Every structure is written in C-alpha cells, then in structure tokens.
Tab-separated table of C-alpha atoms and ligand atoms in Angstrom:
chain	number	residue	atom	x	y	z
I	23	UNK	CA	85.374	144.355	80.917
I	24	UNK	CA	84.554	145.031	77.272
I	25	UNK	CA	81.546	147.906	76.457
I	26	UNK	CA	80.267	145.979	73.789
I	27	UNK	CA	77.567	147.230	71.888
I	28	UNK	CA	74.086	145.475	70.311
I	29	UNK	CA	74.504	141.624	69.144
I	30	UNK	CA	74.916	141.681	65.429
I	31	UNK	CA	75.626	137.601	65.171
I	32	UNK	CA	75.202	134.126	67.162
I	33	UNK	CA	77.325	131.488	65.561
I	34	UNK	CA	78.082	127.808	66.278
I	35	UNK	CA	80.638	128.539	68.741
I	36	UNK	CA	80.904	132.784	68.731
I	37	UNK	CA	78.962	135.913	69.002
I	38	UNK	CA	79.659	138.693	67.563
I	39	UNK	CA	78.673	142.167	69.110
I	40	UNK	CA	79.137	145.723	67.780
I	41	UNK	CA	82.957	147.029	69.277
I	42	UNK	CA	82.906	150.250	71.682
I	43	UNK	CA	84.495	152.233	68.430
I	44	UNK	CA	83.146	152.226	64.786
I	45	UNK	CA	84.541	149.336	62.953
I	46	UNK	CA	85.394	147.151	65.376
I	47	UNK	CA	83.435	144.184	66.728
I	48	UNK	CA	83.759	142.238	69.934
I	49	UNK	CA	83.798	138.654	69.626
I	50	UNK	CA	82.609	136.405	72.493
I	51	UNK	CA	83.971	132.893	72.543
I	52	UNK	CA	81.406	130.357	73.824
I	53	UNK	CA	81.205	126.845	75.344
I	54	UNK	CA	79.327	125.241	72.792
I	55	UNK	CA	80.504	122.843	70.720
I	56	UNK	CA	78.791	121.378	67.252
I	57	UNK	CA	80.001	119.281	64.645
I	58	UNK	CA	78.743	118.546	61.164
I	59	UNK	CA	77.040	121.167	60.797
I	60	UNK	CA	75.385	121.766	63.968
I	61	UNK	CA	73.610	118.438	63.594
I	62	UNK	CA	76.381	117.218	67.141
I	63	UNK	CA	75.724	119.531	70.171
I	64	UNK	CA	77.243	119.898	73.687
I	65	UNK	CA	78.193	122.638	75.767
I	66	UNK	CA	81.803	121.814	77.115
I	67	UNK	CA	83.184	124.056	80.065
I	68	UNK	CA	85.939	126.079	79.815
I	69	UNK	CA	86.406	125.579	75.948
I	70	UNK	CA	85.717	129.067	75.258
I	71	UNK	CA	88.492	130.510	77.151
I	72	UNK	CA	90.412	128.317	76.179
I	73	UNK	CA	90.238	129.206	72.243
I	74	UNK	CA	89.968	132.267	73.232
I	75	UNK	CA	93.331	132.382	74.773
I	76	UNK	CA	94.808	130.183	72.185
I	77	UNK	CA	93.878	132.286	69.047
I	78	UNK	CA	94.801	135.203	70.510
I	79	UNK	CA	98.703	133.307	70.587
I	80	UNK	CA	97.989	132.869	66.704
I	81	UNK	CA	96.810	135.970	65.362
I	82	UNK	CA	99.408	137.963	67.098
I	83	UNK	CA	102.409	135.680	66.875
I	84	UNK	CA	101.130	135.983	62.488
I	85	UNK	CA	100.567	139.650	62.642
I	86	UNK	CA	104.511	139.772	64.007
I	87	UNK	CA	105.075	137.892	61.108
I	88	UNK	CA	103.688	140.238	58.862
I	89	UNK	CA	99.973	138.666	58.082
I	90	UNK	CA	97.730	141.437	58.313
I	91	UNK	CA	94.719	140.466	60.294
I	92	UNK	CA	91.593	141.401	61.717
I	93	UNK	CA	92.361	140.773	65.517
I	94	UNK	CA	93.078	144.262	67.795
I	95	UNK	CA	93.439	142.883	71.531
I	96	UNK	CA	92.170	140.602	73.946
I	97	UNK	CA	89.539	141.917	76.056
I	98	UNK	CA	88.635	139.378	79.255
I	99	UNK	CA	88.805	135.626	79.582
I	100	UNK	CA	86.120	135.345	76.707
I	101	UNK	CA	86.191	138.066	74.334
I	102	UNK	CA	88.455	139.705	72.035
I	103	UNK	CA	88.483	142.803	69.809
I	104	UNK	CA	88.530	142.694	66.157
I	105	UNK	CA	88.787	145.446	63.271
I	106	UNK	CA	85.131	144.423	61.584
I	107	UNK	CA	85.735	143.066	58.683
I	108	UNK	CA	83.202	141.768	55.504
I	109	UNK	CA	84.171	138.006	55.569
I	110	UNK	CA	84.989	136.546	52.217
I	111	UNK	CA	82.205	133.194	52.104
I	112	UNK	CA	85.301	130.555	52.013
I	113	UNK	CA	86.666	128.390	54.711
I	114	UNK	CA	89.699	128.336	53.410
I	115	UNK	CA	91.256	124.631	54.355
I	116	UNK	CA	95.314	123.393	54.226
I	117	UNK	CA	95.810	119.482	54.569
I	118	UNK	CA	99.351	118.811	55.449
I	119	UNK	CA	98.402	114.954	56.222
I	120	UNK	CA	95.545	113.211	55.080
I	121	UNK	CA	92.458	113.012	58.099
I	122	UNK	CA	88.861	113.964	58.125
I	123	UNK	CA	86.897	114.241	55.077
I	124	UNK	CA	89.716	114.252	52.370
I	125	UNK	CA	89.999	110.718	53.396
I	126	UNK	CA	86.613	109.625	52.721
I	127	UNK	CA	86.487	111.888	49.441
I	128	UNK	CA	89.855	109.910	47.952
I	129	UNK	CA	89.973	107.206	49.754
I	130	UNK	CA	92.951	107.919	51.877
I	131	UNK	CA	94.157	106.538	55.094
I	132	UNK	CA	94.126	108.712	57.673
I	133	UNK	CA	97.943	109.960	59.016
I	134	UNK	CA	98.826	109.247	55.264
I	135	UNK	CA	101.210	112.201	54.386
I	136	UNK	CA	100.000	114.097	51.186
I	137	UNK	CA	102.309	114.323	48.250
I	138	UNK	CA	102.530	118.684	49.695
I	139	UNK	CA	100.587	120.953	51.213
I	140	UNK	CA	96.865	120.861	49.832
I	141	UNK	CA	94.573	123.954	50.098
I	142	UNK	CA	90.913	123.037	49.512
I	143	UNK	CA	87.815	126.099	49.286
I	144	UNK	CA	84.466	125.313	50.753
I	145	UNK	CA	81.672	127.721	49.935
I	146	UNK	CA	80.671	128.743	53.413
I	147	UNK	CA	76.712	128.661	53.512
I	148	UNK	CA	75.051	126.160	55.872
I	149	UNK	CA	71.850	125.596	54.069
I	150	UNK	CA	74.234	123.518	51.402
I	151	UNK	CA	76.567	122.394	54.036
I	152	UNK	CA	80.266	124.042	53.240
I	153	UNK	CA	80.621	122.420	49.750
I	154	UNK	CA	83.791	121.871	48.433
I	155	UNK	CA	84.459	123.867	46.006
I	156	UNK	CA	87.271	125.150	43.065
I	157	UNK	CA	89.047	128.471	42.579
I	158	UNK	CA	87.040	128.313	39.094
I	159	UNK	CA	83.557	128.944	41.574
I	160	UNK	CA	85.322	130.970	44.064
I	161	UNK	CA	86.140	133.748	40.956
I	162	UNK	CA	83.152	132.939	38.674
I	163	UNK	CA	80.794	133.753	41.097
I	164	UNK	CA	82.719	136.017	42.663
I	165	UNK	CA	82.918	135.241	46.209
I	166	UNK	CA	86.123	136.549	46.043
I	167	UNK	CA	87.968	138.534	43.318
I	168	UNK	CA	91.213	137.146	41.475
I	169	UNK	CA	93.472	139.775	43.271
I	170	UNK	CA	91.896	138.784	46.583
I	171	UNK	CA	92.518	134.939	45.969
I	172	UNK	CA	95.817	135.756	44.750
I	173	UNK	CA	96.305	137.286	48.600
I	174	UNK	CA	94.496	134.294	50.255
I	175	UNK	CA	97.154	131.206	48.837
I	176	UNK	CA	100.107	133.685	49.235
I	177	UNK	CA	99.031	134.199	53.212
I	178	UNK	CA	97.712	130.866	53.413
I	179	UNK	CA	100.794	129.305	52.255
I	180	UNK	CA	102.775	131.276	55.248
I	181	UNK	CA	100.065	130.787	57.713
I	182	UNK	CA	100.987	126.753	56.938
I	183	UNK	CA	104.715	127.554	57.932
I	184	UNK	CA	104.513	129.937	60.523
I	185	UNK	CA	102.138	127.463	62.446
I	186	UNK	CA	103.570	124.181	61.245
I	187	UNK	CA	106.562	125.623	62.824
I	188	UNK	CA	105.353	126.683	66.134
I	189	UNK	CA	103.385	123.230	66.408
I	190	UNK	CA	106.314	121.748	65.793
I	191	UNK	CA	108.321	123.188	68.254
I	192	UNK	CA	105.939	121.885	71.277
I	193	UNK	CA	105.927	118.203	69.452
I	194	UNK	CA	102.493	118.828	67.892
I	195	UNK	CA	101.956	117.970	64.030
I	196	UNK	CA	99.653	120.346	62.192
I	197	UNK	CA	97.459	117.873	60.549
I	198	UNK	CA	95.370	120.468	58.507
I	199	UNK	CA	93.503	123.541	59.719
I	200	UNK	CA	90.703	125.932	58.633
I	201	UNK	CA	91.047	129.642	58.118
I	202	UNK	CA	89.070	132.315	56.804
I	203	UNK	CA	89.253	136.394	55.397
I	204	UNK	CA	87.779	139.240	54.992
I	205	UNK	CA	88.059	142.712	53.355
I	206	UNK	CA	89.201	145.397	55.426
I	207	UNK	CA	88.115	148.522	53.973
I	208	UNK	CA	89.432	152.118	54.979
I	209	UNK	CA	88.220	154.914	52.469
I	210	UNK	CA	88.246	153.745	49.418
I	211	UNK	CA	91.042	151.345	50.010
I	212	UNK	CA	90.179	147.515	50.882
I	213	UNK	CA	92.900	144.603	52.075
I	214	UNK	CA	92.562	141.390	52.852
I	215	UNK	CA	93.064	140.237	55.800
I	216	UNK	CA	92.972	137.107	58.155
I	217	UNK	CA	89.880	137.190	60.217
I	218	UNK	CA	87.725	134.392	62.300
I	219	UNK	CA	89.421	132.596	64.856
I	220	UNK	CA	92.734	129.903	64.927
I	221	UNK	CA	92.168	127.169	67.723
I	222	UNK	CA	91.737	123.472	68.275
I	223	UNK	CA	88.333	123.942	67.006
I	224	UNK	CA	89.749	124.523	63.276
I	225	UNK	CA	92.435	122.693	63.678
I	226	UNK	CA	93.839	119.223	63.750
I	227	UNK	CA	96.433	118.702	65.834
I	228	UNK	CA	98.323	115.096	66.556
I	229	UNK	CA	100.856	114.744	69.350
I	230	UNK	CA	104.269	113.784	67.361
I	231	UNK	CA	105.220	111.185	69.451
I	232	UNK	CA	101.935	109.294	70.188
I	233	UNK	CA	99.521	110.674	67.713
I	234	UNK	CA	97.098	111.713	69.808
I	235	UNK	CA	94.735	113.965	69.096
I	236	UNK	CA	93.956	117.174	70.737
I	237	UNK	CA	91.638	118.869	68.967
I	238	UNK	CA	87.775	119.030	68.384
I	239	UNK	CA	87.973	115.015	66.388
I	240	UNK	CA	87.665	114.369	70.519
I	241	UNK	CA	84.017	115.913	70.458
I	242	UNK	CA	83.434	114.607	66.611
I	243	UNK	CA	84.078	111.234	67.180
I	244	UNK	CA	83.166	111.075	71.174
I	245	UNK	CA	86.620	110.459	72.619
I	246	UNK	CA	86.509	112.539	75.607
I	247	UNK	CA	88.867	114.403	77.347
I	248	UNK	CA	88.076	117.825	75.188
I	249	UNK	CA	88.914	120.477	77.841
I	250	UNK	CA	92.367	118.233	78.978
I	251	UNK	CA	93.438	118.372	75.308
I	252	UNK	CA	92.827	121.928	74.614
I	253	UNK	CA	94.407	122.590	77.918
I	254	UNK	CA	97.342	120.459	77.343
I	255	UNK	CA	98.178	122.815	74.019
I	256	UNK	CA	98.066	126.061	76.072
I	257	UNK	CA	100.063	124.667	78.134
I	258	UNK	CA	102.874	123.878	75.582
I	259	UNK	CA	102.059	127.237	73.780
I	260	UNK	CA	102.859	128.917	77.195
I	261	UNK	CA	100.029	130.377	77.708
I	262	UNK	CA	98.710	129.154	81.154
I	263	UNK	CA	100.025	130.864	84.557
I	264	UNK	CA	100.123	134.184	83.379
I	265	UNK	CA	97.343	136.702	84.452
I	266	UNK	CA	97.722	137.961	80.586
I	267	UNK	CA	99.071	141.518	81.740
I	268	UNK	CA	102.813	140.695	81.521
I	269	UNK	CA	105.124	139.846	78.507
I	270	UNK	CA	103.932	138.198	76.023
I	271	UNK	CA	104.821	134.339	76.600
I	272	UNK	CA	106.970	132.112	74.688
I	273	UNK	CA	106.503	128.459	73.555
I	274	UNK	CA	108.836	125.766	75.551
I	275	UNK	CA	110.444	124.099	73.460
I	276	UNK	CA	110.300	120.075	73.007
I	277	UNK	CA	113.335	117.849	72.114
I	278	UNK	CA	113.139	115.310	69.053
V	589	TMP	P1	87.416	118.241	57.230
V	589	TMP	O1	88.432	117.159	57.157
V	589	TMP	O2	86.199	117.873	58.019
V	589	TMP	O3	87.092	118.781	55.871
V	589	TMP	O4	88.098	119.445	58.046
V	589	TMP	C1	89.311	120.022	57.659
V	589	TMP	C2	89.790	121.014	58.713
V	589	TMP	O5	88.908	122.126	58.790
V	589	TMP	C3	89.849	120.445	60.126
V	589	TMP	O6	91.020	120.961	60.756
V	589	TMP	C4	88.629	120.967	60.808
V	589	TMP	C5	88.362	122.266	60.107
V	589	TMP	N1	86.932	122.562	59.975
V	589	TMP	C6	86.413	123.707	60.550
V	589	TMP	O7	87.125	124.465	61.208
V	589	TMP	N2	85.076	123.956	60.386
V	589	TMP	C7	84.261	123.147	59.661
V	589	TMP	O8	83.067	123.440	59.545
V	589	TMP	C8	84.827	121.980	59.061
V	589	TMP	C9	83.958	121.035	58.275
V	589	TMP	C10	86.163	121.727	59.248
C-alpha cells in the first residue's frame, strides 16, 4: 500500500498525489481513457494496471541504460513512485514510420517509412490543443532552455533505440511514441530528466508480422479489443505471471 499524501493533480488518464517523503509524488494510473483531447471518453478495465506495469518495464530497463529519470519504484498494481519533478510543457514526439497526425499534416500514407527518425515538439497546454510546434518556440519562449533541449534530442534519440530495440525483439515495430521531461532540482543543481509515463497509451505499436495494432489507435478509432492488446504486449515484455517481488523479468525473444 502506498501512504500517499493530498491530491495535487487529476489528469486524462493519472493522478498525481503528494509521495510519503518530500519530493516525491505518487502517481495513480487510472482506467480512463480519452482521445483528442478529452473530447473521446471511456473507462476501460484493467488498462491502468496494465500501463502501470508496462512503464514501469520502460523507465527501469532506460535508467539501466543510463537515462536519468524521474521514476523511484512501483508501489501496488496502480501506483508508482516518482522523484517530483517540474515538467518541461513539451510532449516531446519521435515518428519512426509515418501514422497518426503526421499523415494528415503531409499527406503521408500511413505505415510509410520516414526518410529517419523524426522528433516533433508540441506545446503542451490543452486550452490550444498540443500545437505543434519548433525548437525556435520551444527556446524563444523559453519553455525549455537551449542546454535543456540540447539534453532532450540527445536522450530522446537513445530512448528511440533502446525501445525500438526491445520492441523489436518481441516482433513489435515502434511506430512513433510520446515522451516528456522535467527538471530535477537538488540544491542549486537542476537535471533533466525523463518523467511522465511510457505505455501503449503514448505509443504506437504495430505487430511486425501482421501490422496490427496494439495500442490506444484501438480506442481512437473504435477497434476494440483495448485490454487484449495491451495485455498481449505484457505478455511479450514478460511481465505477466510474476507477483512483481522476484527478479526482474526478461523479454522472450521472437524469431524473424
Ligand atoms: P499523433 O500522431 O496523434 O501526433 O501522435 C503521435 C504519438 O504521440 C502517438 O504515439 C500517440 C502519442 N500521443 C500522446 O501520447 N498524447 C497525445 O496527446 C497525442 C496527441 C499523441
């Protein structure tokens, strides 16, 4: 069980509460599910735990890796601890084949590969709806300093390999995926660091072999079968049939 302290923020799909120490935060992973930008609602059982499970897989297997991020421990089936962070106001977005918006923006087809590795910046406020926006905005109004967006493309960059490889490995193609930061200060130091959450909610994820999808595109665009997806990538991950106390486990790998 988690002493978590008052509610300092309800999200879309999270709430935050204050952590039992000073600096940290608990973060509660809920059911509900919304898409462009909250105007799609549904509560869809079991999701939560789910993501919760399944970031918790990210952030540590990247913190072994040498990201530095926000993410302590997992707590219970829904809630994990996190160093509390200031969030930098960026979803930070990497397109490694073209889907979702991109497509209507440039006219691509979706599955299209992209000539490399595209990382977009959407200024995260929901009055204007995420807008798309350039490094030029990002450091001219300073959501985030030059130094700090220096950090975010370098970890970015490795956050695309470190998970394109481990999606790989279970014959899932990272499509694209959202992340986000924050500034970690201690004294008068401050780092950035990854922060948020890393699941099938911000992600896009295509089965190699048949191209299906198992991510939230099954909520967006009403195809059913959320929970199974999500499910079916914990699975490959590992992470089912464990009770969470013993070693951590390890992805099975898939053939060709
Ligand atoms: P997009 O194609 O709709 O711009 O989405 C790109 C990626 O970012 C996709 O993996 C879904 C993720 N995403 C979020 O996590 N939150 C959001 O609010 C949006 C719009 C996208």
């Amino acid at each position: 069980m988690s002493r978590k302290g008052k509610r300092l923020y309800e999200g879309k799909a999270k709430i935050l509460y204050e952590g039992p120490e000073a600096g940290t935060l608990v973060v509660h992973f809920k059911d509900d599910a919304t898409a462009f930008n909250g105007e799609k609602f549904d509560v869809i059982e079991g999701k939560g735990v789910l993501n919760n499970r399944i970031s918790e897989y990210f952030f540590t297997r990247l913190g072994e890796m040498g990201i530095p991020t926000s993410f302590l421990k997992r707590l219970n089936m829904r809630e994990q601890l996190h160093r509390k962070v200031e969030i930098i106001p960026l979803e930070v977005i990497v397109r490694n084949v073209a889907a979702g918006s991109i497509c209507k923006r440039l006219g691509l087809k979706e599955g299209e590969p992209l000539p490399r590795a595209i990382i977009e910046y959407c200024y995260k406020n929901d009055e204007l709806g995420d807008p798309l926006v350039a490094e030029e905005h990002v450091t001219a109004f300073g959501w985030a300093t030059p130094q700090e967006l220096d950090d975010i493309v370098q970890y970015t960059v490795r956050v695309n390999d470190i998970m394109s490889g481990i999606f790989a490995g279970i014959g899932i193609r990272l499509v694209d995926f959202k992340i986000e930061f924050g500034r970690e200060y201690a004294g008068d130091m401050v780092r950035t660091v990854l922060a948020d959450e890393i699941s099938p909610d911000s992600c896009r994820l295509w089965d190699f072999k048949t191209n299906e999808k198992l991510d939230k595109d099954r909520f967006r665009r009403d195809l059913g079968g959320l929970v199974d997806a999500y499910t079916e990538v914990a699975r490959r991950l590992g992470l089912l049939n464990d009770n969470g106390g013993g070693p951590r486990p390890r992805p099975k790998l898939v053939k060709g």
